[in-house]
Tab-separated table of C-alpha atoms in Angstrom:
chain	number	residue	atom	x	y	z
A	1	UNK	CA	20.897	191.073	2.396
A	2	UNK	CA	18.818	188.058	4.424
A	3	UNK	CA	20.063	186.061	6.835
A	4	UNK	CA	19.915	183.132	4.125
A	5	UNK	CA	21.475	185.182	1.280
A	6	UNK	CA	24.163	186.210	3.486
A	7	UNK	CA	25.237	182.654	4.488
A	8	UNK	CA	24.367	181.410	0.523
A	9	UNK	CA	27.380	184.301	-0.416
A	10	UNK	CA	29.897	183.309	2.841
A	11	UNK	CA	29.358	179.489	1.813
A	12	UNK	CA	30.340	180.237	-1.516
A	13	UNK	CA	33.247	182.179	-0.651
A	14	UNK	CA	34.363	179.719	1.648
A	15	UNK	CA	34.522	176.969	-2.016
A	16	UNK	CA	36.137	179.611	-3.905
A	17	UNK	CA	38.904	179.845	-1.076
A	18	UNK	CA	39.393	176.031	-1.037
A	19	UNK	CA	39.490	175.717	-5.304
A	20	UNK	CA	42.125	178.553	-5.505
A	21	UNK	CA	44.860	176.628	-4.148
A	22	UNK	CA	47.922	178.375	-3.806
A	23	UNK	CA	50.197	177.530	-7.079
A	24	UNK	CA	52.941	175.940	-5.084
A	25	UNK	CA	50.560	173.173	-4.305
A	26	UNK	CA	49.922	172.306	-7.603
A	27	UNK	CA	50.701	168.024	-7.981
A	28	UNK	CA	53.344	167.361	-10.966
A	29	UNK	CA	53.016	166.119	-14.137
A	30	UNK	CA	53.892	162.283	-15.257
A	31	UNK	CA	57.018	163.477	-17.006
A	32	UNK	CA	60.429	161.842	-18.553
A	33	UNK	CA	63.018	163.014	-19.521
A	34	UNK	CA	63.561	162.569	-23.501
A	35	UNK	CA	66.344	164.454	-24.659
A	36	UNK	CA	69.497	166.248	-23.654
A	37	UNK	CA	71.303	168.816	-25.416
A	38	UNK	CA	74.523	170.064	-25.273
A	39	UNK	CA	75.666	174.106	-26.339
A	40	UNK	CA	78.961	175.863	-26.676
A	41	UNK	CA	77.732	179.386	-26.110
A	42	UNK	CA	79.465	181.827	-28.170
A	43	UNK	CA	81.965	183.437	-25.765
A	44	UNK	CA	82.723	179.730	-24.517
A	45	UNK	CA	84.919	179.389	-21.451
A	46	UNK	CA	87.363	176.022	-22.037
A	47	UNK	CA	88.285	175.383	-18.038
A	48	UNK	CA	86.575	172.716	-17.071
A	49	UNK	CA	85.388	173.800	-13.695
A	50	UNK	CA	84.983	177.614	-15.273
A	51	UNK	CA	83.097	175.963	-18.064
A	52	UNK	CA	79.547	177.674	-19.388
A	53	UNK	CA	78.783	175.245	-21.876
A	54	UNK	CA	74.993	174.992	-22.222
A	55	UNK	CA	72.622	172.171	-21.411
A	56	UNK	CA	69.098	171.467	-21.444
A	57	UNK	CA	66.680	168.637	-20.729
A	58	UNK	CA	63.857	167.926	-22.184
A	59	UNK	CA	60.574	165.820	-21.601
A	60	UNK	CA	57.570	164.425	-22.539
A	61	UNK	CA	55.354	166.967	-20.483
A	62	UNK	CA	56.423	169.719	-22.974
A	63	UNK	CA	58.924	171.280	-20.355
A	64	UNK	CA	62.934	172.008	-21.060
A	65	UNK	CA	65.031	172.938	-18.226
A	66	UNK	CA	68.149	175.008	-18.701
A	67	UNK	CA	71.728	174.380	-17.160
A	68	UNK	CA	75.380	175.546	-17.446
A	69	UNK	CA	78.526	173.083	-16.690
A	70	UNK	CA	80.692	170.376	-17.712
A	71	UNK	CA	82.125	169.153	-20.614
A	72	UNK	CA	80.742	167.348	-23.759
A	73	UNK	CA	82.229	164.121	-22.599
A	74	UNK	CA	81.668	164.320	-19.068
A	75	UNK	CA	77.845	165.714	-19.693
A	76	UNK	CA	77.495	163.088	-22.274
A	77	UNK	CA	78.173	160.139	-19.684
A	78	UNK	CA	75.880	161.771	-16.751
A	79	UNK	CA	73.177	162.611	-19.618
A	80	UNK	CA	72.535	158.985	-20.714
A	81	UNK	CA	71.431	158.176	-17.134
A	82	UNK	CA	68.718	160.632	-17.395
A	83	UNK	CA	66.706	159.801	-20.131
A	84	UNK	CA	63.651	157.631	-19.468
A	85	UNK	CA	64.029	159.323	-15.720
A	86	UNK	CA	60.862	160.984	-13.663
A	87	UNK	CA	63.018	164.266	-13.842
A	88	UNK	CA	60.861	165.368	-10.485
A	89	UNK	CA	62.839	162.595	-8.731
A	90	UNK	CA	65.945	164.981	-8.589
A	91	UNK	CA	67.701	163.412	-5.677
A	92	UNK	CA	67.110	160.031	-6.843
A	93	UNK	CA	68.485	161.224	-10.084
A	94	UNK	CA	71.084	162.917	-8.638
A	95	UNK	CA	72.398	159.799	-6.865
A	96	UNK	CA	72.130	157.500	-9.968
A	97	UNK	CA	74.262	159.734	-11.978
A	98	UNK	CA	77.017	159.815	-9.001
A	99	UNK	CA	76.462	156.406	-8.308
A	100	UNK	CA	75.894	154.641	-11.560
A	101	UNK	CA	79.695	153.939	-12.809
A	102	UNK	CA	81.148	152.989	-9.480
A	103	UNK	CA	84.316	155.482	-9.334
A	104	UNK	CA	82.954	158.617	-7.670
A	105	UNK	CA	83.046	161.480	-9.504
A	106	UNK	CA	86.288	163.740	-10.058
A	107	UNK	CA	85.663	167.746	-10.142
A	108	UNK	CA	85.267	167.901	-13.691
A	109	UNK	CA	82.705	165.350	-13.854
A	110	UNK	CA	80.867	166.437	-10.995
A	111	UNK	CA	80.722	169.862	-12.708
A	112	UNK	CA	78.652	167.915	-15.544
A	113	UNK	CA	76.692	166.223	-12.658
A	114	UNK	CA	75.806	169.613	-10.675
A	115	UNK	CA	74.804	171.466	-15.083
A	116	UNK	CA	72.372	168.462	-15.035
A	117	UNK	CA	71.401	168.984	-11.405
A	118	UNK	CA	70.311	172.907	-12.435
A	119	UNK	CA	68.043	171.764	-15.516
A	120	UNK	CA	66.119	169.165	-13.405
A	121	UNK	CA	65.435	172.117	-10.046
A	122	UNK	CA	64.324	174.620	-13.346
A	123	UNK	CA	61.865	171.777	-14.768
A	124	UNK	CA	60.513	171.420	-11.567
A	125	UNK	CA	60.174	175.307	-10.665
A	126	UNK	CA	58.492	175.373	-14.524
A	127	UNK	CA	56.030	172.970	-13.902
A	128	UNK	CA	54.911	174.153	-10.643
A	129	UNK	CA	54.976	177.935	-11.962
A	130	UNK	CA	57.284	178.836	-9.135
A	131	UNK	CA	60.840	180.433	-8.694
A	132	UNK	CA	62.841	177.544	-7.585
A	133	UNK	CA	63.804	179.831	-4.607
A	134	UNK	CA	60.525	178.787	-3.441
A	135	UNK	CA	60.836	175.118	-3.550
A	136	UNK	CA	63.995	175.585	-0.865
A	137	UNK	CA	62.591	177.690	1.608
A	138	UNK	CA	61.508	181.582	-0.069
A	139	UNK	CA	63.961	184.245	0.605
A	140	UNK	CA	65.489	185.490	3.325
A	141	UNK	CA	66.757	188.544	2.152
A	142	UNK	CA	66.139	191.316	-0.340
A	143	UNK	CA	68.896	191.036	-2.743
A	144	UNK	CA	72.180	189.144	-2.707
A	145	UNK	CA	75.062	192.414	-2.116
A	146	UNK	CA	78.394	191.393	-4.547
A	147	UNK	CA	81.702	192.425	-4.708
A	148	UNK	CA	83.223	192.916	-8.605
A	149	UNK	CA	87.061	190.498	-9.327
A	150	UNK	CA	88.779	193.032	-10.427
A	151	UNK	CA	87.323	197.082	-11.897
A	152	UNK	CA	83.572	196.903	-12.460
A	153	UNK	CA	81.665	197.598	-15.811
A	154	UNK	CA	81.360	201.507	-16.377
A	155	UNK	CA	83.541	202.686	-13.045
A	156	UNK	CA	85.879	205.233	-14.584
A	157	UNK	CA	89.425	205.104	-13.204
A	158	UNK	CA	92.011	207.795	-13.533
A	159	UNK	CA	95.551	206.905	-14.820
A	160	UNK	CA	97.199	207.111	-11.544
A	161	UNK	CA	100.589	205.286	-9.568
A	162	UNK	CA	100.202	202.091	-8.348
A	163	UNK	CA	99.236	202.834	-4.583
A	164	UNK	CA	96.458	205.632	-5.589
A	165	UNK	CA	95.042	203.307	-8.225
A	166	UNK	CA	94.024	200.792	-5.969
A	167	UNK	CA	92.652	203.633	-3.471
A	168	UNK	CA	90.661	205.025	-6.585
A	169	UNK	CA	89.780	201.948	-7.816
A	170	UNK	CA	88.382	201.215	-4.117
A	171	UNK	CA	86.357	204.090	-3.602
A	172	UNK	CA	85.243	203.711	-7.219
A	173	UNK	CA	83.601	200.558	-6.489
A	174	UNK	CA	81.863	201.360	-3.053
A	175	UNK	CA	80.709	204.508	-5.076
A	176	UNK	CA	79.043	202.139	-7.743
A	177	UNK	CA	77.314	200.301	-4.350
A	178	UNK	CA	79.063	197.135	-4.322
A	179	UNK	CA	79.172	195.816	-0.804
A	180	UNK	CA	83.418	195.167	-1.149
A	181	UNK	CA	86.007	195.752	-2.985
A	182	UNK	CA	88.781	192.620	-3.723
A	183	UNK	CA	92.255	193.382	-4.696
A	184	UNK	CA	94.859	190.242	-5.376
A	185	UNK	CA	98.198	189.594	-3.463
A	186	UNK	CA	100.557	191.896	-5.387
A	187	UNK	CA	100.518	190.863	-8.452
A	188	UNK	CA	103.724	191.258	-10.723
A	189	UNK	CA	102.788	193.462	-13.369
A	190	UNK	CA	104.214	194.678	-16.510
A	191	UNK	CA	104.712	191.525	-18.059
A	192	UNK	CA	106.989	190.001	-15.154
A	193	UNK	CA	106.763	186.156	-13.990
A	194	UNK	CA	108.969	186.202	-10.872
A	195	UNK	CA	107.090	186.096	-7.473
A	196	UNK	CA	109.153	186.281	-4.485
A	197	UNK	CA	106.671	185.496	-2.023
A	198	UNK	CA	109.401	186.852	1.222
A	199	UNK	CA	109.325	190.183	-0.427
A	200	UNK	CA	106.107	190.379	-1.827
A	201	UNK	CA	104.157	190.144	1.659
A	202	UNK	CA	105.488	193.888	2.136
A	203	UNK	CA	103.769	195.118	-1.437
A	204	UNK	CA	100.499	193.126	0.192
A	205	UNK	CA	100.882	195.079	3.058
A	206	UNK	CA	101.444	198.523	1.370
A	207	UNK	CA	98.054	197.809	-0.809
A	208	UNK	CA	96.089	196.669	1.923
A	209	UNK	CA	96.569	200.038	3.914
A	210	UNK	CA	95.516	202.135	0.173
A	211	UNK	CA	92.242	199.553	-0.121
A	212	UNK	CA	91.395	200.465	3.412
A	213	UNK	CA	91.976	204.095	2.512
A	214	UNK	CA	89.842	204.082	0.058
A	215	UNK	CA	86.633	202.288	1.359
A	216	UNK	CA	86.925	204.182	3.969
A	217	UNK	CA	86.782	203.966	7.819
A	218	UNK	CA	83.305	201.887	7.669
A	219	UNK	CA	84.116	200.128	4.006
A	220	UNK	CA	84.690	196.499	3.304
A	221	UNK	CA	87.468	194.927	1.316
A	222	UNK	CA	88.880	191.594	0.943
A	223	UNK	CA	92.304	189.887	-0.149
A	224	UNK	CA	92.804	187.163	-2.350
A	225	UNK	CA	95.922	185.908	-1.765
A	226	UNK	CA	95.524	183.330	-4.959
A	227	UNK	CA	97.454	180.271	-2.998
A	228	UNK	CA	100.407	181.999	-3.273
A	229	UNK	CA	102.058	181.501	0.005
A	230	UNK	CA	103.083	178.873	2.004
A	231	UNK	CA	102.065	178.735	5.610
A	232	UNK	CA	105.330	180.947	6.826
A	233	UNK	CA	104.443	183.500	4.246
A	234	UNK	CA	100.792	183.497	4.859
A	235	UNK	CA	101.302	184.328	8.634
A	236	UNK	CA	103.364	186.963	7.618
A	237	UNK	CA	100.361	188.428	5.413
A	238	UNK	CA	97.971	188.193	7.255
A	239	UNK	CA	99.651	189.607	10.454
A	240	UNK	CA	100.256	191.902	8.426
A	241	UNK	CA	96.990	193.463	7.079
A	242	UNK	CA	95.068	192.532	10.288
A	243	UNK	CA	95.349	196.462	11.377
A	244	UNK	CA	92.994	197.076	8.283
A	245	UNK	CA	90.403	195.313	8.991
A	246	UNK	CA	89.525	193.024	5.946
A	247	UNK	CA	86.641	191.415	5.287
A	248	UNK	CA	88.253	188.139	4.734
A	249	UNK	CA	91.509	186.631	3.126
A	250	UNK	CA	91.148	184.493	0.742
A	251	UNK	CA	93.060	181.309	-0.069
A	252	UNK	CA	95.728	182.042	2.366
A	253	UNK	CA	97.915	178.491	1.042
A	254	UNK	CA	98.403	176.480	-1.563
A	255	UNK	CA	95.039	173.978	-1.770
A	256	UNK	CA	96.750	171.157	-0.882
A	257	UNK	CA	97.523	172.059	1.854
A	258	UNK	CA	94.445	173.776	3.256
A	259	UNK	CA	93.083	170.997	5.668
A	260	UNK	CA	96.604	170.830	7.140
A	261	UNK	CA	97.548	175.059	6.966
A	262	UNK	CA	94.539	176.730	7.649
A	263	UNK	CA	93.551	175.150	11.247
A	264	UNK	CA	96.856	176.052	12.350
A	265	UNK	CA	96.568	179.647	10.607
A	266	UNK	CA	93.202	180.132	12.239
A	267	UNK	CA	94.891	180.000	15.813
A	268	UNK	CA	97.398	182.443	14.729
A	269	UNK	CA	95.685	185.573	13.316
A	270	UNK	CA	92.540	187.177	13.217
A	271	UNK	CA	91.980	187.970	9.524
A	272	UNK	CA	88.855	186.068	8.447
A	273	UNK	CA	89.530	183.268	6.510
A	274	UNK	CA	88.077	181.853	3.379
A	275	UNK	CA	88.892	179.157	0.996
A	276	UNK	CA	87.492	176.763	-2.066
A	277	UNK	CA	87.104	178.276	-5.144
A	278	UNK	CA	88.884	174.831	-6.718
A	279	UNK	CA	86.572	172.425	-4.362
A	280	UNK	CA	84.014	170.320	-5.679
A	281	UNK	CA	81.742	168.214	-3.873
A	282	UNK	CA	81.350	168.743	0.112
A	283	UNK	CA	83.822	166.253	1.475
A	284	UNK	CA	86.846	168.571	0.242
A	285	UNK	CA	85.964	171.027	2.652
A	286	UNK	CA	83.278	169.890	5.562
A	287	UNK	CA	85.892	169.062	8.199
A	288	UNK	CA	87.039	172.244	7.669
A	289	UNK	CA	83.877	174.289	8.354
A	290	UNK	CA	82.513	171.242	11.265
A	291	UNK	CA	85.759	172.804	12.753
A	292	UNK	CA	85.052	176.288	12.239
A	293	UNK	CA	88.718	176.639	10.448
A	294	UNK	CA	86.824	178.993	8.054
A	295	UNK	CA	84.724	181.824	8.028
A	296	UNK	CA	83.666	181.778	4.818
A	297	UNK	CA	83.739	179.025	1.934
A	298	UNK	CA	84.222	180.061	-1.643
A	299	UNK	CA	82.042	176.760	-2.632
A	300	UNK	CA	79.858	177.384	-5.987
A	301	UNK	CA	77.859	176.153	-8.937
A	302	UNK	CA	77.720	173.927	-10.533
A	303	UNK	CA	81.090	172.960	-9.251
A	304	UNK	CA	79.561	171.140	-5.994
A	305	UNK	CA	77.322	168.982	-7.882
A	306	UNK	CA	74.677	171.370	-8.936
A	307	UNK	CA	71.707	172.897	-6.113
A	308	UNK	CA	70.968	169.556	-4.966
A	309	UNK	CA	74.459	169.766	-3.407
A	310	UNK	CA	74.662	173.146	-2.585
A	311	UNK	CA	71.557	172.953	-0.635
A	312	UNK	CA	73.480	170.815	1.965
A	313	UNK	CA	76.288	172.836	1.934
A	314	UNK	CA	74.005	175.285	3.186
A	315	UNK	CA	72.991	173.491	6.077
A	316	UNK	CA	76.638	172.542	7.177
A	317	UNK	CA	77.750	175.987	6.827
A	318	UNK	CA	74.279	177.237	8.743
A	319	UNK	CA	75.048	174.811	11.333
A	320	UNK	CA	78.300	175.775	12.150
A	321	UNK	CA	77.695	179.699	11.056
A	322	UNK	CA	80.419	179.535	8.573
A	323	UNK	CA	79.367	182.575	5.376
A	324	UNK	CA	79.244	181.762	1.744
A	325	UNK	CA	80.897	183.970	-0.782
A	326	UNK	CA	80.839	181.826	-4.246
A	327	UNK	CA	83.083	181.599	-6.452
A	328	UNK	CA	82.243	183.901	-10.164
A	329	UNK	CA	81.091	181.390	-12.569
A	330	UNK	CA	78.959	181.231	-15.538
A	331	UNK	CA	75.473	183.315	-15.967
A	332	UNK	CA	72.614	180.681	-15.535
A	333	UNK	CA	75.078	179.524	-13.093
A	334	UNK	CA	75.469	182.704	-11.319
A	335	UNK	CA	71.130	182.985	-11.205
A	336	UNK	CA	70.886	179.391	-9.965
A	337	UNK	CA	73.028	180.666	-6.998
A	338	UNK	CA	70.305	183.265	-6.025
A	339	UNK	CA	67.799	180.384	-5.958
A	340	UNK	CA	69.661	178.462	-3.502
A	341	UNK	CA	72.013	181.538	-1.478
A	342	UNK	CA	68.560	183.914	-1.398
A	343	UNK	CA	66.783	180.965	1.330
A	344	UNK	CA	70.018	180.586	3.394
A	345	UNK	CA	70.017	182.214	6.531
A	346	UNK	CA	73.575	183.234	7.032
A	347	UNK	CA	76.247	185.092	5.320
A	348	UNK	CA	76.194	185.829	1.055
A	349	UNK	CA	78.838	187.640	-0.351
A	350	UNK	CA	78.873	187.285	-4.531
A	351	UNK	CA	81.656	187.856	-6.534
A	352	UNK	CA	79.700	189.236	-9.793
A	353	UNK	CA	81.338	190.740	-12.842
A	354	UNK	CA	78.841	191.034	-15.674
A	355	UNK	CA	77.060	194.476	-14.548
A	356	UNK	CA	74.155	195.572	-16.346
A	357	UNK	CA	75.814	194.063	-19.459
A	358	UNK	CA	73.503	191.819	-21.579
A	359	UNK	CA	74.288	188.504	-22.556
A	360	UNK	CA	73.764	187.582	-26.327
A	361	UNK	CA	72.101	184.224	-26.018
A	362	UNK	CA	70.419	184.826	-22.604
A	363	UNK	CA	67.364	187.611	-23.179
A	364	UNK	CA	66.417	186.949	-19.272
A	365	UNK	CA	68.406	185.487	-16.705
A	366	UNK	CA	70.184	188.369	-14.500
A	367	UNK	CA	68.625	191.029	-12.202
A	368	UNK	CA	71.138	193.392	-11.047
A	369	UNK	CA	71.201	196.940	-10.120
A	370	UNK	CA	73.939	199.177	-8.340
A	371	UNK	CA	76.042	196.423	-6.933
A	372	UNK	CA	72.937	193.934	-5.930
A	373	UNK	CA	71.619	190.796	-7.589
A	374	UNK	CA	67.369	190.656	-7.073
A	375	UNK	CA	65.268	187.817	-7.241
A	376	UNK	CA	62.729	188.023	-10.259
A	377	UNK	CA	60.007	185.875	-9.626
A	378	UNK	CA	59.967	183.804	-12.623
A	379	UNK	CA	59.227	180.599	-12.649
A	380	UNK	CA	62.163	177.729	-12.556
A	381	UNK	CA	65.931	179.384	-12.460
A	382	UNK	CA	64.123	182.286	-14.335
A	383	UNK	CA	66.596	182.297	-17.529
A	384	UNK	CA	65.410	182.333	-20.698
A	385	UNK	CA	67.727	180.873	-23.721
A	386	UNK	CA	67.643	181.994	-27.117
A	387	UNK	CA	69.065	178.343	-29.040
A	388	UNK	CA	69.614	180.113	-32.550
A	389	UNK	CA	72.924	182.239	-30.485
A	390	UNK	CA	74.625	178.611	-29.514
A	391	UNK	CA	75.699	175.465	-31.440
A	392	UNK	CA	74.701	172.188	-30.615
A	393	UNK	CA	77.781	170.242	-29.925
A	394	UNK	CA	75.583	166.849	-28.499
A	395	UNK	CA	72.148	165.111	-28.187
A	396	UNK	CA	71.520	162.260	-25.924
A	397	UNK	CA	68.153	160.326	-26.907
A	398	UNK	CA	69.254	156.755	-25.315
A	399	UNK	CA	69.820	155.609	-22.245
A	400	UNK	CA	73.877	155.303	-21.377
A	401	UNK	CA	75.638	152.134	-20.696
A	402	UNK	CA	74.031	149.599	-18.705
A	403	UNK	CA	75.454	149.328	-15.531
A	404	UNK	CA	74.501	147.464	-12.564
A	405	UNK	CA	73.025	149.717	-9.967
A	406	UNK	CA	72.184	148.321	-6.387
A	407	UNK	CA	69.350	149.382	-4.215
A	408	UNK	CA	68.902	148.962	-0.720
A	409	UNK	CA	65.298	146.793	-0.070
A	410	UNK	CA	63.305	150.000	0.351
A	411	UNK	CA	64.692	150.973	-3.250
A	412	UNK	CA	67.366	153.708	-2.600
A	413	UNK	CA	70.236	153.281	-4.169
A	414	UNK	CA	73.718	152.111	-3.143
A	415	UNK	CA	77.630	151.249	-3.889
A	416	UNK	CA	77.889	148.395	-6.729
């Protein structure tokens, strides 16, 4: 090869470098949204902030995005203010919803809110052929570790007494490569509905030495104490277990009481602490982590308004190194979680109980393997939904009501 060949073939490699832009910085579509639909999937879940109904968005660019949240009437409202929106403008759209009909949102509509909020991050990851972990940062880890509610899919258990169960049932689940296993605060079993809380702390006790038993010397476990107690009895736990090591308690009081209880039961044992499987958008809970009154937050999706939200939580609980350990909810739910958890730098713990097990109307959406949840690289919240397994319940075509919005002068929005 010549000296003019030679810089011919580097000059040419040098174009080809600049065309193949990486995919990420592929420019968007013009887009709007067109349509919403609402699904009950066929193992529906009536709570409203448990819910898995089904949503998608549509638009004019030929992409859907898929969600998971809410209610028909409370998706129904937040819907209408979509359609006719640039569904790339997610805060924007985010804010319009929230904003649009003056009373903030309660926790069941925000739950509708945060369903939306996942459709619009999977349009966007769709049209930009990217993972939507990838439009928040990449990951920072290899997999997400979880922790199963109660026994995991396929972990055999042996009919055993009480106090060996739960040691069996703990080793069981390390075995199966779980990071933790959770046990509840005594639980009245065979049918029985009377809790004495004074008496029950000593049946907490006796189960929290057999769950350290069984994980063993170097194991993790964790206590949910379900909001059982009030502050009096709480101390009492939790000075109680704190020879065993757990990983954290969870809802120590009753929730209305946590932003008075749990700064004063912070100063009085060392348990770690976690709370908020009930909360909703970030100002239930932020004074309590700017305090660092928790080590861990039980925050989740879509209950906090969706990833938009979520993604803030983040940076609270980063900046006061507070851990996340989210609530169980619903499957695309569950995978948005690894979108938005996989990028954050400190402390994931999931609670995960669907296994290898496959879900009827949802050919893709999960990647787990021996107690871990993996990223999968597909494009959007990487869940694929199969619409002939659910029933449409709702379509939204038309804008919703026509309410006065105000905007600031450099066109973001505010209070009516």
């Amino acid at each position: 090869m010549n000296r003019r060949t030679f810089l011919k073939s580097l000059a040419a490699a040098s174009c080809a470098a600049l065309v193949r832009v990486p995919r990420a910085w592929a420019s968007l579509p013009k887009a709007k949204v067109t349509r919403v639909r609402i699904y009950e999937p066929p193992d529906l879940n009536p709570l409203f902030n448990q819910s898995n109904m089904v949503v998608t968005v549509e638009t004019d660019a030929n992409i859907t995005g898929i969600g998971e949240g809410g209610s028909k009437d409370t998706l129904v409202q937040c819907a209408g203010r979509l359609i006719g929106k640039n569904p790339f403008d997610i805060e924007r759209c985010w804010q319009d919803m929230y904003l649009a009909h003056f009373y903030p949102p309660g926790r069941e509509k925000i739950h509708a809110l945060g369903a939306l909020d996942l459709a619009l991050w999977d349009i966007k990851g769709k049209a930009l052929d990217v993972p939507v972990y990838d439009l928040l940062g990449g990951m920072n880890r290899k997999y997400c570790e979880c922790y199963p509610t109660g026994a995991p899919p396929g972990v055999a258990l042996p009919r055993l007494a009480a106090g060996e169960a739960i040691k069996a049932r703990a080793k069981g689940v390390i075995e199966a490569g779980y990071r933790a296993f959770r046990l509840d605060a005594a639980s009245v079993r065979g049918g029985g509905t009377t809790y004495n809380a004074r008496e029950r702390v000593h049946q907490v006790a006796a189960d929290c030495k057999m769950a350290r038993e069984g994980v063993g010397k170097d194991g993790d476990w964790l206590i949910d104490f379900h909001q059982r107690f009030a502050l009096n009895d709480a101390l009492r736990g939790c000075k109680a277990i704190e020879e065993y090591e757990p990983f954290l308690v969870e809802d120590p009081v009753r929730a209305d009481a946590f932003l008075e209880d749990i700064p004063k039961l912070r100063h009085m044992t060392t348990v770690p602490l976690a709370a908020g499987e009930e909360w909703g958008q970030r100002w239930d809970f932020n004074k309590l982590v700017e305090n660092h009154d928790l080590d861990y937050i039980r925050a989740t999706l879509p209950n906090v308004g969706g990833i938009t939200e979520m993604h803030k939580v983040c940076g609270i609980c980063e900046t006061h190194n507070v851990g996340i350990v989210p609530h169980f909810t619903g499957p695309i739910a569950t995978a948005a979680l690894l979108h938005v958890l996989g990028p954050f730098p400190g402390p994931v713990l999931f609670e995960y109980n669907y296994g290898n097990r496959a879900i009827p109307y949802l050919p893709e959406c999960l990647d787990f393997k021996e107690g871990r949840l993996y990223a999968n690289g597909r494009p959007g919240l990487g869940v694929k939904l199969e619409l002939e397994k659910v029933k449409l319940v709702a379509e939204i075509t038309q804008p919703g009501e026509n309410r006065t919005t105000y905007y600031r002068p450099d066109g973001s929005q505010t209070n009516w």
